[in-house]
Structures are given as structure tokens and as C-alpha cells.
Backbone as ProteinMPNN parsed JSONL, in Angstrom:
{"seq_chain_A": "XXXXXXXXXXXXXXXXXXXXXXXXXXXXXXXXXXXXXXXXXXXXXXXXXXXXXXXXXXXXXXXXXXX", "coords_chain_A": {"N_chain_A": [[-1.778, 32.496, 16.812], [-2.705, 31.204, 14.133], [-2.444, 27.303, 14.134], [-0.842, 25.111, 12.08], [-0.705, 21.402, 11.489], [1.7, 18.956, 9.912], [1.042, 15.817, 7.894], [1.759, 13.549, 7.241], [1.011, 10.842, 4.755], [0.691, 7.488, 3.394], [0.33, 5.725, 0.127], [-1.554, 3.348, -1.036], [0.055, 2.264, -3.353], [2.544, 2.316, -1.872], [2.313, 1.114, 0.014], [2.314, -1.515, -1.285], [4.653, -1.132, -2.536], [6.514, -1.46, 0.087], [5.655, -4.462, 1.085], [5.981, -5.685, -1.066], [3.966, -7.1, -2.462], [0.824, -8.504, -4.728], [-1.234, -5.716, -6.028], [-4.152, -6.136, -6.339], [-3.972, -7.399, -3.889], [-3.103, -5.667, -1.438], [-5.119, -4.104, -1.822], [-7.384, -5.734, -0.878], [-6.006, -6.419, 1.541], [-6.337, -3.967, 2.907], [-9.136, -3.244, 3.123], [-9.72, -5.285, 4.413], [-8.446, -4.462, 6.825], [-9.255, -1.626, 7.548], [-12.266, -2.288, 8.408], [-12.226, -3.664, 10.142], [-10.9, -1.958, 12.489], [-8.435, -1.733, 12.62], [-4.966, -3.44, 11.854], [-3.518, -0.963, 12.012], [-3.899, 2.353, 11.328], [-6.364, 2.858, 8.726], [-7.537, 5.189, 6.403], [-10.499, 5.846, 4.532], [-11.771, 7.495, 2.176], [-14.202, 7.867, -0.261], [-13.743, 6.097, -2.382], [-11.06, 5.706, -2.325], [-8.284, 4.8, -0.252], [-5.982, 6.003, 2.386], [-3.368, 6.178, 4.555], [-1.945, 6.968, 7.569], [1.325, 7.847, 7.746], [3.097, 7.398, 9.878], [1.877, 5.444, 11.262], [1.505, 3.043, 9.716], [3.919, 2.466, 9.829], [5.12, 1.829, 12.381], [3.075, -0.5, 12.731], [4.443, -1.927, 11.033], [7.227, -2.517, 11.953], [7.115, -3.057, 14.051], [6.412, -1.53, 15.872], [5.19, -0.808, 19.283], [1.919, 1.561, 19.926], [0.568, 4.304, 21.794], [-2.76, 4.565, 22.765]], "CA_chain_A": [[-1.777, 32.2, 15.41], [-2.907, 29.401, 14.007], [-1.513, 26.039, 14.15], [-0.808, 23.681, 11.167], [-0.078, 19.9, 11.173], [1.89, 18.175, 8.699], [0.709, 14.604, 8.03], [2.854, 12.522, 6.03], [0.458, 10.195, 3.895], [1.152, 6.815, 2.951], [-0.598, 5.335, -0.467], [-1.992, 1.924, -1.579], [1.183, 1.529, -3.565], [3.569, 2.779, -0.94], [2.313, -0.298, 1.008], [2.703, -2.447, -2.297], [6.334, -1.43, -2.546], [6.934, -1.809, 0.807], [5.506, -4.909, 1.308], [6.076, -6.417, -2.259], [2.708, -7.473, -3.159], [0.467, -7.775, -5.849], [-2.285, -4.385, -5.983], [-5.209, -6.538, -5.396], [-3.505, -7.714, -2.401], [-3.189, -4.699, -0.673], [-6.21, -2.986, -1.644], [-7.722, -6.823, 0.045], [-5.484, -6.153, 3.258], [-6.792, -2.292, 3.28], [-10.23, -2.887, 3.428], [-10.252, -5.463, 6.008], [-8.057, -3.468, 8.272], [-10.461, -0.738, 7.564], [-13.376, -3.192, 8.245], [-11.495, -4.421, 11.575], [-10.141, -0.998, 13.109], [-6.827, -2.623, 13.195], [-3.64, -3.346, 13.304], [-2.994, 0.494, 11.944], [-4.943, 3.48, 11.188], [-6.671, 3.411, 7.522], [-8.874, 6.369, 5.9], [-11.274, 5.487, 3.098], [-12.168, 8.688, 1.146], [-14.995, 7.521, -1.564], [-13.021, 4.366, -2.659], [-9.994, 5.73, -1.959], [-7.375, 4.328, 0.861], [-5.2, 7.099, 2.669], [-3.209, 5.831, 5.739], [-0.68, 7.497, 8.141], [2.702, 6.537, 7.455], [3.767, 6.694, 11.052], [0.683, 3.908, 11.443], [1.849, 1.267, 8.999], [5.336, 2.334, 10.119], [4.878, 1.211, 13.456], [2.835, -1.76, 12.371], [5.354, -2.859, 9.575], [8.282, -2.268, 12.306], [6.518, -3.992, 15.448], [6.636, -0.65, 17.439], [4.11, -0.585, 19.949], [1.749, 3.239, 19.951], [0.221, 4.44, 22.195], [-4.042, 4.709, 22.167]], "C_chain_A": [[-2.387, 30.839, 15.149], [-1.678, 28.432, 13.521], [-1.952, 25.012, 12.25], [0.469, 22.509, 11.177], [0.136, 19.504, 9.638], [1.582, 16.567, 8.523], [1.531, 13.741, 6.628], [1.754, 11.16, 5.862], [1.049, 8.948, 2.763], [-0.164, 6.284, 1.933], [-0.933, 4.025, -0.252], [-0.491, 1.561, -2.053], [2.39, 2.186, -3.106], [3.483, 1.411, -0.156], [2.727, -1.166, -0.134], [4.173, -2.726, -2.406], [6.792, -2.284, -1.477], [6.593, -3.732, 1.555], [5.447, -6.273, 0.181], [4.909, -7.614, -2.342], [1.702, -7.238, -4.157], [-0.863, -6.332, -5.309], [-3.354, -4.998, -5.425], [-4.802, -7.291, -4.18], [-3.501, -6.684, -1.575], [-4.32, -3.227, -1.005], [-7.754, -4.344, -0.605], [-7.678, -6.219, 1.01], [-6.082, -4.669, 3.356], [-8.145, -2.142, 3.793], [-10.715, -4.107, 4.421], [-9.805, -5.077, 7.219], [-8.945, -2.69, 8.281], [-11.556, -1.371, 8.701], [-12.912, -3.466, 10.014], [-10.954, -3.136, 12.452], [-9.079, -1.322, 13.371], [-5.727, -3.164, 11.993], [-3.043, -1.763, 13.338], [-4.563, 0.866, 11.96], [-5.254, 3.417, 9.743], [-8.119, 4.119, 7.366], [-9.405, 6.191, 4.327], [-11.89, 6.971, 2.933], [-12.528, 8.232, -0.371], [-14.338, 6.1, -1.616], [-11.12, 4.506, -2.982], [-9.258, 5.189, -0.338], [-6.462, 5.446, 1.177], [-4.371, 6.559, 4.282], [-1.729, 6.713, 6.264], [0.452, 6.888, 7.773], [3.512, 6.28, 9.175], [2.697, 5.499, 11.919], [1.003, 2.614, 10.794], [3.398, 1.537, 9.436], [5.604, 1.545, 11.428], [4.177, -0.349, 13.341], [3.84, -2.746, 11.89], [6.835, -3.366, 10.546], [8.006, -3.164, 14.146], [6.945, -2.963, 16.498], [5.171, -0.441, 17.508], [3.599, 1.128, 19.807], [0.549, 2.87, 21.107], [-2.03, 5.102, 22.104], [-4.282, 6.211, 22.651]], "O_chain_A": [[-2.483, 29.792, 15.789], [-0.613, 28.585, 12.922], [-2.939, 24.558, 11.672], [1.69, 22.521, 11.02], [-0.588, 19.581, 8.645], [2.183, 16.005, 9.439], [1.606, 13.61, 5.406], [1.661, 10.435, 6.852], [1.624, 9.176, 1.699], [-1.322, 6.273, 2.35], [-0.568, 3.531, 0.815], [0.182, 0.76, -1.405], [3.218, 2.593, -3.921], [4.461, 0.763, 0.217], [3.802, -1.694, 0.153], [4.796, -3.788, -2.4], [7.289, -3.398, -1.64], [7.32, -4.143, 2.46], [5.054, -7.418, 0.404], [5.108, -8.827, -2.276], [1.518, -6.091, -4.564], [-1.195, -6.227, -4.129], [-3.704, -4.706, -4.282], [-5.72, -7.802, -3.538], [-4.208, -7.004, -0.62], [-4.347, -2.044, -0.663], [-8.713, -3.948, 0.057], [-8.592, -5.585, 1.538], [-6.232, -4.465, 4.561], [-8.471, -1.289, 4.619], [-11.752, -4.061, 5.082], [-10.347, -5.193, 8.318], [-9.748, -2.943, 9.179], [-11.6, -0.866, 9.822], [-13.742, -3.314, 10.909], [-10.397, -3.618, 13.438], [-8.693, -1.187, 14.533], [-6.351, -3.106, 10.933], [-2.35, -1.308, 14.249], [-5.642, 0.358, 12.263], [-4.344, 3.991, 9.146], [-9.232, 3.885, 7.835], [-8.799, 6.377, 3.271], [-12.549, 7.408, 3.876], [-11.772, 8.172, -1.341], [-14.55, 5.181, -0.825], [-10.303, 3.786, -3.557], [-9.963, 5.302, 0.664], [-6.045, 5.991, 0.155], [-5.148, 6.666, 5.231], [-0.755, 7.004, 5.57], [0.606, 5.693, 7.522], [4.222, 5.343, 9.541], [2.9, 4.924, 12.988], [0.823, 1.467, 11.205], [4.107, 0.539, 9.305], [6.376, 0.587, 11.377], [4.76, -1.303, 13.856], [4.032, -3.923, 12.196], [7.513, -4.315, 10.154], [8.757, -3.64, 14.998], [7.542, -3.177, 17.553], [4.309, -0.14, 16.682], [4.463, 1.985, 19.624], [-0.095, 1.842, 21.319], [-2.373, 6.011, 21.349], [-5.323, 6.796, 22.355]]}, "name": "protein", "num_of_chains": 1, "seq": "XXXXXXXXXXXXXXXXXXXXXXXXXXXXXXXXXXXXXXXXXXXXXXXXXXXXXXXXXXXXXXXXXXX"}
């Protein structure tokens, strides 16, 4: 059969909450992580931001992942 993954999708202002900053702050920090492949995983779609949430979860939480 086929297989489907669920991907749990964190926004722009999912990081805002969580990180209580203003909007152009974390659309800043988005596009030089982007820009940098680092410290998570973010996905630009057009001029949209889309990032894993178990990627900034791990970031935000200082757990190491595996490459």
C-alpha cells in the first residue's frame, strides 16, 4: 500500500509566539537560517517560510539530531 507521512508544520508566527518577538524579527532570523543551512531546517515556498516543528523544537530545546 502506500505509505503516508504526517509532518507537523511550524509557521512564522508559531516561532513569534514561541520566541516572543516582533514579526520582522523572525521573518529576519528565517531568512538567514535559510541563507546559512542552519541551526534548523527552514523551507521557503515563493516568499513563504514553512519549517519542521520537530527542527526548531530541537533547536529551541538544545536537543542534539542526528544528520
Amino acid at each position: 500500500g502506500i505509505r503516508h507521512r504526517v509532518f507537523v508544520i511550524s509557521e512564522p508566527e508559531d516561532i513569534q509566539t514561541m520566541l516572543g518577538v516582533k514579526r520582522s524579527a523572525v521573518y529576519n532570523f528565517l531568512a538567514q537560517v535559510y541563507r546559512d543551512h542552519g541551526p534548523f531546517l527552514v523551507h521557503k515556498i515563493g516568499t513563504m517560510y514553512r519549517i519542521p516543528k520537530e527542527s526548531i523544537d530541537n533547536w529551541f530545546y538544545g536537543k542534539k539530531t542526528e544528520k
